[in-house]
Amino acid sequence: MTDRPTSKLGVHALVFSGGTTPEEVTEIVRQARDAGYDILELSLHDARSLDVAAARAELDAAGLDVVCSRGLAFDADVSSDDPAVVAKGAALLQDSLQITHGLGGTHFTGALYSALGKYGAPLSAAGRANVVATLQELAKEAEGKGMTLGLEVCNRYETNVVNTAADALRLADDIGADNVLVHLDTYHMNIEEDDFVRPVLLVGDRLGYVHVGENHRGYLGSGHLDFTSFFHALAAIGYRGPVTFESFSSAVVSPTLSNDLAIWRNLWDDGPALAAHARRFVADHLEANRAA
């Protein structure tokens, strides 16, 4: 078995620390590098604490690529019917794109289309039109910087805009930009999809980013998810993009994101050990499918 899977392997920063202050970024970068990852995913919910130039220098020195992700807030929600709320969300997305570019990243992903939280009503036609118009402008800006956008498919308790792979494809079609790709996440797929194969095959070469997480967001392999079929499906479409491990525990708390994602349970205490285990788990699945 080779140690280098075909896909680059990533890890979410919240496996190691809850924020992105300079001191936290130094530790996050070191731990991601020491665990053998190729990519560090940074959530931009704590972007005000982030020193972009210093973080980029540390990422470059460690040989790590970076991907940035975020969802929006209810007072800055591009799926709102309120033009002022939409404008605030659009500005937040443009700022986040600039931060990603400043860090040296080429991929900005997440729930870029709505707030991250449970909605009390279905998405309106006007709200969806606002999502499409906002992301068309964001995609145009991203294209000029050689960047792609990811539409992360999230569950019904975190958004009312995109809950399935089919939803993401319809939204991408309406945006109509080649640099808007689909982002699948096994945690969310377990809630919303019929299985782990057909959504991957449906998305095909429009799959741009993958999150691997257990049904309870803890150690990979300790839950009930069928990772074998999921990695078989990735192999079937010839996926060679990033595969990023995402896990959350009340042991590592982000002041905003942990509450948004309802991270109430302590599923693990040792982030570096968790990350090392996840890298072996994902690399073994990818290698097994290369050998098949």
PDB file of C-alpha atoms in Angstrom:
ATOM      1  CA  MET A   1       0.000   0.000   0.000  1.00  0.00           C
ATOM      2  CA  THR A   2       1.323   3.451  -0.876  1.00  0.00           C
ATOM      3  CA  ASP A   3       1.047   6.222   1.695  1.00  0.00           C
ATOM      4  CA  ARG A   4      -0.205   8.805  -0.817  1.00  0.00           C
ATOM      5  CA  PRO A   5      -3.851   8.452  -1.870  1.00  0.00           C
ATOM      6  CA  THR A   6      -4.861   9.884  -5.234  1.00  0.00           C
ATOM      7  CA  SER A   7      -7.084  12.538  -3.616  1.00  0.00           C
ATOM      8  CA  LYS A   8      -5.552  15.124  -1.346  1.00  0.00           C
ATOM      9  CA  LEU A   9      -6.674  14.632   2.253  1.00  0.00           C
ATOM     10  CA  GLY A  10      -7.975  17.483   4.366  1.00  0.00           C
ATOM     11  CA  VAL A  11      -8.957  18.096   7.973  1.00  0.00           C
ATOM     12  CA  HIS A  12     -11.302  20.684   9.441  1.00  0.00           C
ATOM     13  CA  ALA A  13      -9.622  23.141  11.826  1.00  0.00           C
ATOM     14  CA  LEU A  14     -12.284  22.574  14.498  1.00  0.00           C
ATOM     15  CA  VAL A  15     -10.771  19.150  15.120  1.00  0.00           C
ATOM     16  CA  PHE A  16      -7.937  21.057  16.800  1.00  0.00           C
ATOM     17  CA  SER A  17      -9.167  24.460  17.973  1.00  0.00           C
ATOM     18  CA  GLY A  18     -12.340  26.543  18.202  1.00  0.00           C
ATOM     19  CA  GLY A  19     -11.069  29.807  16.719  1.00  0.00           C
ATOM     20  CA  THR A  20      -8.608  31.341  14.297  1.00  0.00           C
ATOM     21  CA  THR A  21      -6.563  33.756  16.390  1.00  0.00           C
ATOM     22  CA  PRO A  22      -2.879  33.860  15.389  1.00  0.00           C
ATOM     23  CA  GLU A  23      -1.955  31.596  18.297  1.00  0.00           C
ATOM     24  CA  GLU A  24      -4.676  29.098  17.416  1.00  0.00           C
ATOM     25  CA  VAL A  25      -3.758  29.079  13.727  1.00  0.00           C
ATOM     26  CA  THR A  26      -0.132  28.304  14.586  1.00  0.00           C
ATOM     27  CA  GLU A  27      -1.219  25.270  16.592  1.00  0.00           C
ATOM     28  CA  ILE A  28      -3.838  24.152  14.058  1.00  0.00           C
ATOM     29  CA  VAL A  29      -1.339  24.274  11.186  1.00  0.00           C
ATOM     30  CA  ARG A  30       1.254  22.343  13.180  1.00  0.00           C
ATOM     31  CA  GLN A  31      -1.197  19.628  14.183  1.00  0.00           C
ATOM     32  CA  ALA A  32      -2.638  19.248  10.670  1.00  0.00           C
ATOM     33  CA  ARG A  33       0.875  18.939   9.247  1.00  0.00           C
ATOM     34  CA  ASP A  34       1.983  16.482  11.930  1.00  0.00           C
ATOM     35  CA  ALA A  35      -1.058  14.293  11.244  1.00  0.00           C
ATOM     36  CA  GLY A  36      -0.003  14.046   7.586  1.00  0.00           C
ATOM     37  CA  TYR A  37      -2.762  16.068   5.924  1.00  0.00           C
ATOM     38  CA  ASP A  38      -2.457  17.942   2.622  1.00  0.00           C
ATOM     39  CA  ILE A  39      -5.273  20.457   3.187  1.00  0.00           C
ATOM     40  CA  LEU A  40      -6.498  22.508   6.119  1.00  0.00           C
ATOM     41  CA  GLU A  41     -10.109  23.654   6.008  1.00  0.00           C
ATOM     42  CA  LEU A  42     -10.714  26.892   7.884  1.00  0.00           C
ATOM     43  CA  SER A  43     -14.208  28.031   8.819  1.00  0.00           C
ATOM     44  CA  LEU A  44     -14.560  31.787   8.432  1.00  0.00           C
ATOM     45  CA  HIS A  45     -17.056  32.232  11.268  1.00  0.00           C
ATOM     46  CA  ASP A  46     -14.194  33.667  13.335  1.00  0.00           C
ATOM     47  CA  ALA A  47     -12.722  35.662  10.445  1.00  0.00           C
ATOM     48  CA  ARG A  48     -12.339  38.843  12.502  1.00  0.00           C
ATOM     49  CA  SER A  49      -9.634  37.099  14.554  1.00  0.00           C
ATOM     50  CA  LEU A  50      -7.750  35.825  11.507  1.00  0.00           C
ATOM     51  CA  ASP A  51      -4.436  37.395  10.479  1.00  0.00           C
ATOM     52  CA  VAL A  52      -4.588  36.483   6.793  1.00  0.00           C
ATOM     53  CA  ALA A  53      -0.985  37.283   5.866  1.00  0.00           C
ATOM     54  CA  ALA A  54       0.467  35.470   8.880  1.00  0.00           C
ATOM     55  CA  ALA A  55      -1.800  32.454   8.363  1.00  0.00           C
ATOM     56  CA  ARG A  56      -0.811  32.213   4.704  1.00  0.00           C
ATOM     57  CA  ALA A  57       2.872  32.288   5.622  1.00  0.00           C
ATOM     58  CA  GLU A  58       2.375  29.471   8.123  1.00  0.00           C
ATOM     59  CA  LEU A  59       0.351  27.382   5.676  1.00  0.00           C
ATOM     60  CA  ASP A  60       2.997  27.842   2.991  1.00  0.00           C
ATOM     61  CA  ALA A  61       5.807  26.936   5.387  1.00  0.00           C
ATOM     62  CA  ALA A  62       3.937  23.766   6.396  1.00  0.00           C
ATOM     63  CA  GLY A  63       3.200  22.810   2.769  1.00  0.00           C
ATOM     64  CA  LEU A  64      -0.554  22.840   3.379  1.00  0.00           C
ATOM     65  CA  ASP A  65      -3.234  23.856   0.907  1.00  0.00           C
ATOM     66  CA  VAL A  66      -6.215  25.726   2.344  1.00  0.00           C
ATOM     67  CA  VAL A  67      -9.958  25.557   1.733  1.00  0.00           C
ATOM     68  CA  CYS A  68     -12.317  28.028   3.408  1.00  0.00           C
ATOM     69  CA  SER A  69     -15.921  27.369   4.333  1.00  0.00           C
ATOM     70  CA  ARG A  70     -18.814  29.151   5.954  1.00  0.00           C
ATOM     71  CA  GLY A  71     -22.559  29.441   6.309  1.00  0.00           C
ATOM     72  CA  LEU A  72     -24.411  32.723   6.825  1.00  0.00           C
ATOM     73  CA  ALA A  73     -26.448  34.199   9.686  1.00  0.00           C
ATOM     74  CA  PHE A  74     -30.148  35.012   9.837  1.00  0.00           C
ATOM     75  CA  ASP A  75     -29.396  38.748   9.767  1.00  0.00           C
ATOM     76  CA  ALA A  76     -27.110  38.233   6.735  1.00  0.00           C
ATOM     77  CA  ASP A  77     -29.045  35.645   4.745  1.00  0.00           C
ATOM     78  CA  VAL A  78     -29.030  35.727   0.949  1.00  0.00           C
ATOM     79  CA  SER A  79     -32.136  33.497   0.879  1.00  0.00           C
ATOM     80  CA  SER A  80     -34.163  36.167   2.703  1.00  0.00           C
ATOM     81  CA  ASP A  81     -36.996  38.174   1.132  1.00  0.00           C
ATOM     82  CA  ASP A  82     -35.568  41.339   2.744  1.00  0.00           C
ATOM     83  CA  PRO A  83     -33.208  43.222   0.379  1.00  0.00           C
ATOM     84  CA  ALA A  84     -31.192  44.677   3.279  1.00  0.00           C
ATOM     85  CA  VAL A  85     -30.590  41.243   4.795  1.00  0.00           C
ATOM     86  CA  VAL A  86     -29.620  39.854   1.373  1.00  0.00           C
ATOM     87  CA  ALA A  87     -27.196  42.716   0.786  1.00  0.00           C
ATOM     88  CA  LYS A  88     -25.515  42.075   4.143  1.00  0.00           C
ATOM     89  CA  GLY A  89     -25.143  38.383   3.299  1.00  0.00           C
ATOM     90  CA  ALA A  90     -23.780  39.158  -0.173  1.00  0.00           C
ATOM     91  CA  ALA A  91     -21.162  41.482   1.329  1.00  0.00           C
ATOM     92  CA  LEU A  92     -20.163  38.786   3.823  1.00  0.00           C
ATOM     93  CA  LEU A  93     -19.701  36.278   0.987  1.00  0.00           C
ATOM     94  CA  GLN A  94     -17.598  38.691  -1.058  1.00  0.00           C
ATOM     95  CA  ASP A  95     -15.429  39.423   1.978  1.00  0.00           C
ATOM     96  CA  SER A  96     -15.031  35.701   2.680  1.00  0.00           C
ATOM     97  CA  LEU A  97     -14.020  35.078  -0.934  1.00  0.00           C
ATOM     98  CA  GLN A  98     -11.324  37.760  -0.615  1.00  0.00           C
ATOM     99  CA  ILE A  99     -10.047  36.162   2.613  1.00  0.00           C
ATOM    100  CA  THR A 100      -9.882  32.751   0.945  1.00  0.00           C
ATOM    101  CA  HIS A 101      -7.953  34.241  -1.962  1.00  0.00           C
ATOM    102  CA  GLY A 102      -5.654  36.075   0.431  1.00  0.00           C
ATOM    103  CA  LEU A 103      -4.845  32.806   2.184  1.00  0.00           C
ATOM    104  CA  GLY A 104      -3.884  31.269  -1.155  1.00  0.00           C
ATOM    105  CA  GLY A 105      -7.029  29.154  -1.404  1.00  0.00           C
ATOM    106  CA  THR A 106      -8.762  28.349  -4.671  1.00  0.00           C
ATOM    107  CA  HIS A 107     -11.921  26.792  -3.232  1.00  0.00           C
ATOM    108  CA  PHE A 108     -14.588  28.524  -1.101  1.00  0.00           C
ATOM    109  CA  THR A 109     -17.406  26.265   0.014  1.00  0.00           C
ATOM    110  CA  GLY A 110     -20.188  25.642   2.525  1.00  0.00           C
ATOM    111  CA  ALA A 111     -23.779  26.766   2.960  1.00  0.00           C
ATOM    112  CA  LEU A 112     -23.076  29.851   0.874  1.00  0.00           C
ATOM    113  CA  TYR A 113     -26.777  30.128   0.064  1.00  0.00           C
ATOM    114  CA  SER A 114     -28.430  30.579   3.492  1.00  0.00           C
ATOM    115  CA  ALA A 115     -28.119  31.011   7.220  1.00  0.00           C
ATOM    116  CA  LEU A 116     -26.920  28.005   9.173  1.00  0.00           C
ATOM    117  CA  GLY A 117     -29.849  27.025  11.355  1.00  0.00           C
ATOM    118  CA  LYS A 118     -33.385  25.664  11.448  1.00  0.00           C
ATOM    119  CA  TYR A 119     -35.885  27.628   9.404  1.00  0.00           C
ATOM    120  CA  GLY A 120     -39.534  27.971  10.404  1.00  0.00           C
ATOM    121  CA  ALA A 121     -40.941  27.906   6.873  1.00  0.00           C
ATOM    122  CA  PRO A 122     -40.057  26.658   3.380  1.00  0.00           C
ATOM    123  CA  LEU A 123     -37.857  28.705   1.067  1.00  0.00           C
ATOM    124  CA  SER A 124     -39.857  31.314  -0.860  1.00  0.00           C
ATOM    125  CA  ALA A 125     -39.610  31.839  -4.611  1.00  0.00           C
ATOM    126  CA  ALA A 126     -38.284  35.357  -3.988  1.00  0.00           C
ATOM    127  CA  GLY A 127     -35.700  34.022  -1.536  1.00  0.00           C
ATOM    128  CA  ARG A 128     -34.467  31.459  -4.026  1.00  0.00           C
ATOM    129  CA  ALA A 129     -34.199  34.106  -6.725  1.00  0.00           C
ATOM    130  CA  ASN A 130     -32.062  36.160  -4.341  1.00  0.00           C
ATOM    131  CA  VAL A 131     -29.772  33.154  -3.769  1.00  0.00           C
ATOM    132  CA  VAL A 132     -29.304  32.660  -7.508  1.00  0.00           C
ATOM    133  CA  ALA A 133     -28.589  36.335  -8.217  1.00  0.00           C
ATOM    134  CA  THR A 134     -26.147  36.636  -5.294  1.00  0.00           C
ATOM    135  CA  LEU A 135     -24.210  33.505  -6.195  1.00  0.00           C
ATOM    136  CA  GLN A 136     -24.065  34.469  -9.860  1.00  0.00           C
ATOM    137  CA  GLU A 137     -22.209  37.631  -8.827  1.00  0.00           C
ATOM    138  CA  LEU A 138     -19.993  35.711  -6.393  1.00  0.00           C
ATOM    139  CA  ALA A 139     -19.164  33.116  -9.063  1.00  0.00           C
ATOM    140  CA  LYS A 140     -18.192  35.874 -11.495  1.00  0.00           C
ATOM    141  CA  GLU A 141     -15.836  37.384  -8.913  1.00  0.00           C
ATOM    142  CA  ALA A 142     -14.418  33.946  -8.094  1.00  0.00           C
ATOM    143  CA  GLU A 143     -13.822  33.157 -11.764  1.00  0.00           C
ATOM    144  CA  GLY A 144     -11.702  36.254 -12.118  1.00  0.00           C
ATOM    145  CA  LYS A 145      -9.493  34.955  -9.329  1.00  0.00           C
ATOM    146  CA  GLY A 146      -9.282  31.405 -10.688  1.00  0.00           C
ATOM    147  CA  MET A 147     -11.450  30.103  -7.844  1.00  0.00           C
ATOM    148  CA  THR A 148     -14.338  27.685  -7.495  1.00  0.00           C
ATOM    149  CA  LEU A 149     -17.391  27.792  -5.232  1.00  0.00           C
ATOM    150  CA  GLY A 150     -18.857  24.775  -3.482  1.00  0.00           C
ATOM    151  CA  LEU A 151     -22.547  24.271  -2.705  1.00  0.00           C
ATOM    152  CA  GLU A 152     -22.469  22.096   0.403  1.00  0.00           C
ATOM    153  CA  VAL A 153     -25.535  19.875   0.694  1.00  0.00           C
ATOM    154  CA  CYS A 154     -26.740  20.282   4.297  1.00  0.00           C
ATOM    155  CA  ASN A 155     -29.585  18.690   6.237  1.00  0.00           C
ATOM    156  CA  ARG A 156     -33.039  20.134   6.862  1.00  0.00           C
ATOM    157  CA  TYR A 157     -32.139  21.279  10.381  1.00  0.00           C
ATOM    158  CA  GLU A 158     -29.387  23.561   9.067  1.00  0.00           C
ATOM    159  CA  THR A 159     -30.975  25.022   5.909  1.00  0.00           C
ATOM    160  CA  ASN A 160     -34.151  24.988   3.813  1.00  0.00           C
ATOM    161  CA  VAL A 161     -32.368  25.721   0.509  1.00  0.00           C
ATOM    162  CA  VAL A 162     -30.229  22.684  -0.439  1.00  0.00           C
ATOM    163  CA  ASN A 163     -30.873  19.350   1.292  1.00  0.00           C
ATOM    164  CA  THR A 164     -30.023  16.793  -1.411  1.00  0.00           C
ATOM    165  CA  ALA A 165     -27.569  16.350  -4.261  1.00  0.00           C
ATOM    166  CA  ALA A 166     -30.433  16.907  -6.690  1.00  0.00           C
ATOM    167  CA  ASP A 167     -31.239  20.237  -4.975  1.00  0.00           C
ATOM    168  CA  ALA A 168     -27.603  21.320  -5.340  1.00  0.00           C
ATOM    169  CA  LEU A 169     -27.514  20.440  -9.026  1.00  0.00           C
ATOM    170  CA  ARG A 170     -30.697  22.408  -9.708  1.00  0.00           C
ATOM    171  CA  LEU A 171     -29.285  25.431  -7.917  1.00  0.00           C
ATOM    172  CA  ALA A 172     -25.962  25.130  -9.757  1.00  0.00           C
ATOM    173  CA  ASP A 173     -27.830  24.887 -13.062  1.00  0.00           C
ATOM    174  CA  ASP A 174     -29.755  28.079 -12.280  1.00  0.00           C
ATOM    175  CA  ILE A 175     -26.560  29.903 -11.290  1.00  0.00           C
ATOM    176  CA  GLY A 176     -25.127  28.756 -14.609  1.00  0.00           C
ATOM    177  CA  ALA A 177     -21.412  29.081 -13.861  1.00  0.00           C
ATOM    178  CA  ASP A 178     -18.846  26.360 -14.567  1.00  0.00           C
ATOM    179  CA  ASN A 179     -16.907  27.203 -11.386  1.00  0.00           C
ATOM    180  CA  VAL A 180     -19.847  26.355  -9.098  1.00  0.00           C
ATOM    181  CA  LEU A 181     -19.500  22.746  -7.946  1.00  0.00           C
ATOM    182  CA  VAL A 182     -21.309  20.405  -5.560  1.00  0.00           C
ATOM    183  CA  HIS A 183     -19.982  19.569  -2.093  1.00  0.00           C
ATOM    184  CA  LEU A 184     -21.212  16.279  -0.587  1.00  0.00           C
ATOM    185  CA  ASP A 185     -20.965  15.443   3.118  1.00  0.00           C
ATOM    186  CA  THR A 186     -21.621  11.937   4.463  1.00  0.00           C
ATOM    187  CA  TYR A 187     -23.035  13.283   7.742  1.00  0.00           C
ATOM    188  CA  HIS A 188     -25.750  15.216   5.913  1.00  0.00           C
ATOM    189  CA  MET A 189     -26.277  12.509   3.285  1.00  0.00           C
ATOM    190  CA  ASN A 190     -27.098  10.045   6.065  1.00  0.00           C
ATOM    191  CA  ILE A 191     -30.051  12.240   7.046  1.00  0.00           C
ATOM    192  CA  GLU A 192     -31.389  13.269   3.640  1.00  0.00           C
ATOM    193  CA  GLU A 193     -30.371  10.826   0.891  1.00  0.00           C
ATOM    194  CA  ASP A 194     -31.713   7.331   0.147  1.00  0.00           C
ATOM    195  CA  ASP A 195     -28.214   5.839   0.028  1.00  0.00           C
ATOM    196  CA  PHE A 196     -24.551   6.763  -0.391  1.00  0.00           C
ATOM    197  CA  VAL A 197     -24.193   5.703  -4.030  1.00  0.00           C
ATOM    198  CA  ARG A 198     -26.861   7.268  -6.226  1.00  0.00           C
ATOM    199  CA  PRO A 199     -26.222  10.882  -5.134  1.00  0.00           C
ATOM    200  CA  VAL A 200     -22.514  10.530  -5.968  1.00  0.00           C
ATOM    201  CA  LEU A 201     -23.305   9.026  -9.366  1.00  0.00           C
ATOM    202  CA  LEU A 202     -25.900  11.751  -9.990  1.00  0.00           C
ATOM    203  CA  VAL A 203     -23.409  14.551  -9.309  1.00  0.00           C
ATOM    204  CA  GLY A 204     -20.612  12.856 -11.268  1.00  0.00           C
ATOM    205  CA  ASP A 205     -17.941  15.193 -12.585  1.00  0.00           C
ATOM    206  CA  ARG A 206     -19.626  18.180 -10.931  1.00  0.00           C
ATOM    207  CA  LEU A 207     -18.480  16.953  -7.535  1.00  0.00           C
ATOM    208  CA  GLY A 208     -15.826  19.386  -6.334  1.00  0.00           C
ATOM    209  CA  TYR A 209     -15.390  18.687  -2.624  1.00  0.00           C
ATOM    210  CA  VAL A 210     -16.169  15.950  -0.107  1.00  0.00           C
ATOM    211  CA  HIS A 211     -16.644  15.951   3.654  1.00  0.00           C
ATOM    212  CA  VAL A 212     -16.299  12.624   5.435  1.00  0.00           C
ATOM    213  CA  GLY A 213     -17.922  12.498   8.863  1.00  0.00           C
ATOM    214  CA  GLU A 214     -19.663   9.876  10.981  1.00  0.00           C
ATOM    215  CA  ASN A 215     -23.398   9.881  11.703  1.00  0.00           C
ATOM    216  CA  HIS A 216     -22.679  11.289  15.202  1.00  0.00           C
ATOM    217  CA  ARG A 217     -19.644  13.354  14.049  1.00  0.00           C
ATOM    218  CA  GLY A 218     -17.229  11.260  16.108  1.00  0.00           C
ATOM    219  CA  TYR A 219     -14.529   8.707  15.217  1.00  0.00           C
ATOM    220  CA  LEU A 220     -14.836   7.335  11.672  1.00  0.00           C
ATOM    221  CA  GLY A 221     -15.942   3.714  11.790  1.00  0.00           C
ATOM    222  CA  SER A 222     -17.493   4.012  15.245  1.00  0.00           C
ATOM    223  CA  GLY A 223     -20.966   4.772  13.875  1.00  0.00           C
ATOM    224  CA  HIS A 224     -23.246   3.092  11.350  1.00  0.00           C
ATOM    225  CA  LEU A 225     -22.354   4.834   8.065  1.00  0.00           C
ATOM    226  CA  ASP A 226     -21.626   2.696   5.003  1.00  0.00           C
ATOM    227  CA  PHE A 227     -18.310   4.215   3.998  1.00  0.00           C
ATOM    228  CA  THR A 228     -17.470   1.245   1.787  1.00  0.00           C
ATOM    229  CA  SER A 229     -20.287   2.034  -0.644  1.00  0.00           C
ATOM    230  CA  PHE A 230     -19.512   5.747  -0.511  1.00  0.00           C
ATOM    231  CA  PHE A 231     -15.859   5.285  -1.463  1.00  0.00           C
ATOM    232  CA  HIS A 232     -16.862   2.748  -4.128  1.00  0.00           C
ATOM    233  CA  ALA A 233     -19.125   5.432  -5.615  1.00  0.00           C
ATOM    234  CA  LEU A 234     -16.319   8.016  -5.570  1.00  0.00           C
ATOM    235  CA  ALA A 235     -14.128   5.525  -7.428  1.00  0.00           C
ATOM    236  CA  ALA A 236     -16.914   4.817  -9.927  1.00  0.00           C
ATOM    237  CA  ILE A 237     -17.053   8.482 -11.001  1.00  0.00           C
ATOM    238  CA  GLY A 238     -13.272   8.819 -10.997  1.00  0.00           C
ATOM    239  CA  TYR A 239     -13.296  11.446  -8.274  1.00  0.00           C
ATOM    240  CA  ARG A 240      -9.817  12.867  -7.620  1.00  0.00           C
ATOM    241  CA  GLY A 241     -10.737  15.981  -5.648  1.00  0.00           C
ATOM    242  CA  PRO A 242     -10.187  16.725  -1.955  1.00  0.00           C
ATOM    243  CA  VAL A 243     -11.573  14.461   0.758  1.00  0.00           C
ATOM    244  CA  THR A 244     -11.751  16.318   4.074  1.00  0.00           C
ATOM    245  CA  PHE A 245     -12.434  14.869   7.505  1.00  0.00           C
ATOM    246  CA  GLU A 246     -14.916  16.875   9.558  1.00  0.00           C
ATOM    247  CA  SER A 247     -15.736  16.121  13.180  1.00  0.00           C
ATOM    248  CA  PHE A 248     -17.042  18.139  16.114  1.00  0.00           C
ATOM    249  CA  SER A 249     -17.072  17.619  19.862  1.00  0.00           C
ATOM    250  CA  SER A 250     -17.966  19.760  22.849  1.00  0.00           C
ATOM    251  CA  ALA A 251     -14.299  19.312  23.829  1.00  0.00           C
ATOM    252  CA  VAL A 252     -13.390  21.976  21.221  1.00  0.00           C
ATOM    253  CA  VAL A 253     -15.811  24.887  21.172  1.00  0.00           C
ATOM    254  CA  SER A 254     -16.252  27.662  18.641  1.00  0.00           C
ATOM    255  CA  PRO A 255     -18.221  30.503  20.267  1.00  0.00           C
ATOM    256  CA  THR A 256     -20.595  30.721  17.286  1.00  0.00           C
ATOM    257  CA  LEU A 257     -20.329  27.635  15.102  1.00  0.00           C
ATOM    258  CA  SER A 258     -20.654  25.043  17.876  1.00  0.00           C
ATOM    259  CA  ASN A 259     -24.058  26.447  18.818  1.00  0.00           C
ATOM    260  CA  ASP A 260     -25.175  26.761  15.189  1.00  0.00           C
ATOM    261  CA  LEU A 261     -24.353  23.067  14.627  1.00  0.00           C
ATOM    262  CA  ALA A 262     -25.783  21.877  17.976  1.00  0.00           C
ATOM    263  CA  ILE A 263     -22.498  20.420  19.203  1.00  0.00           C
ATOM    264  CA  TRP A 264     -23.642  19.419  22.675  1.00  0.00           C
ATOM    265  CA  ARG A 265     -21.967  16.007  23.059  1.00  0.00           C
ATOM    266  CA  ASN A 266     -18.377  15.222  24.001  1.00  0.00           C
ATOM    267  CA  LEU A 267     -17.554  12.607  21.355  1.00  0.00           C
ATOM    268  CA  TRP A 268     -13.763  12.862  21.719  1.00  0.00           C
ATOM    269  CA  ASP A 269     -11.164  14.756  23.740  1.00  0.00           C
ATOM    270  CA  ASP A 270      -7.936  14.280  21.768  1.00  0.00           C
ATOM    271  CA  GLY A 271      -8.128  16.093  18.418  1.00  0.00           C
ATOM    272  CA  PRO A 272      -4.673  15.071  17.163  1.00  0.00           C
ATOM    273  CA  ALA A 273      -5.360  11.378  17.865  1.00  0.00           C
ATOM    274  CA  LEU A 274      -8.757  11.659  16.172  1.00  0.00           C
ATOM    275  CA  ALA A 275      -7.169  13.339  13.135  1.00  0.00           C
ATOM    276  CA  ALA A 276      -4.449  10.707  12.798  1.00  0.00           C
ATOM    277  CA  HIS A 277      -7.040   7.923  12.974  1.00  0.00           C
ATOM    278  CA  ALA A 278      -9.220   9.626  10.363  1.00  0.00           C
ATOM    279  CA  ARG A 279      -6.336  10.059   7.948  1.00  0.00           C
ATOM    280  CA  ARG A 280      -5.531   6.340   8.125  1.00  0.00           C
ATOM    281  CA  PHE A 281      -9.214   5.442   7.745  1.00  0.00           C
ATOM    282  CA  VAL A 282      -9.774   7.596   4.648  1.00  0.00           C
ATOM    283  CA  ALA A 283      -6.413   6.724   3.066  1.00  0.00           C
ATOM    284  CA  ASP A 284      -7.117   3.001   3.486  1.00  0.00           C
ATOM    285  CA  HIS A 285     -10.521   3.313   1.792  1.00  0.00           C
ATOM    286  CA  LEU A 286      -9.081   5.296  -1.101  1.00  0.00           C
ATOM    287  CA  GLU A 287      -6.183   2.871  -1.517  1.00  0.00           C
ATOM    288  CA  ALA A 288      -8.480  -0.163  -1.435  1.00  0.00           C
ATOM    289  CA  ASN A 289     -10.504   1.320  -4.297  1.00  0.00           C
ATOM    290  CA  ARG A 290      -7.374   2.079  -6.311  1.00  0.00           C
ATOM    291  CA  ALA A 291      -6.351  -1.547  -5.967  1.00  0.00           C
ATOM    292  CA  ALA A 292      -9.807  -2.938  -6.840  1.00  0.00           C
TER     293      ALA A 292
END
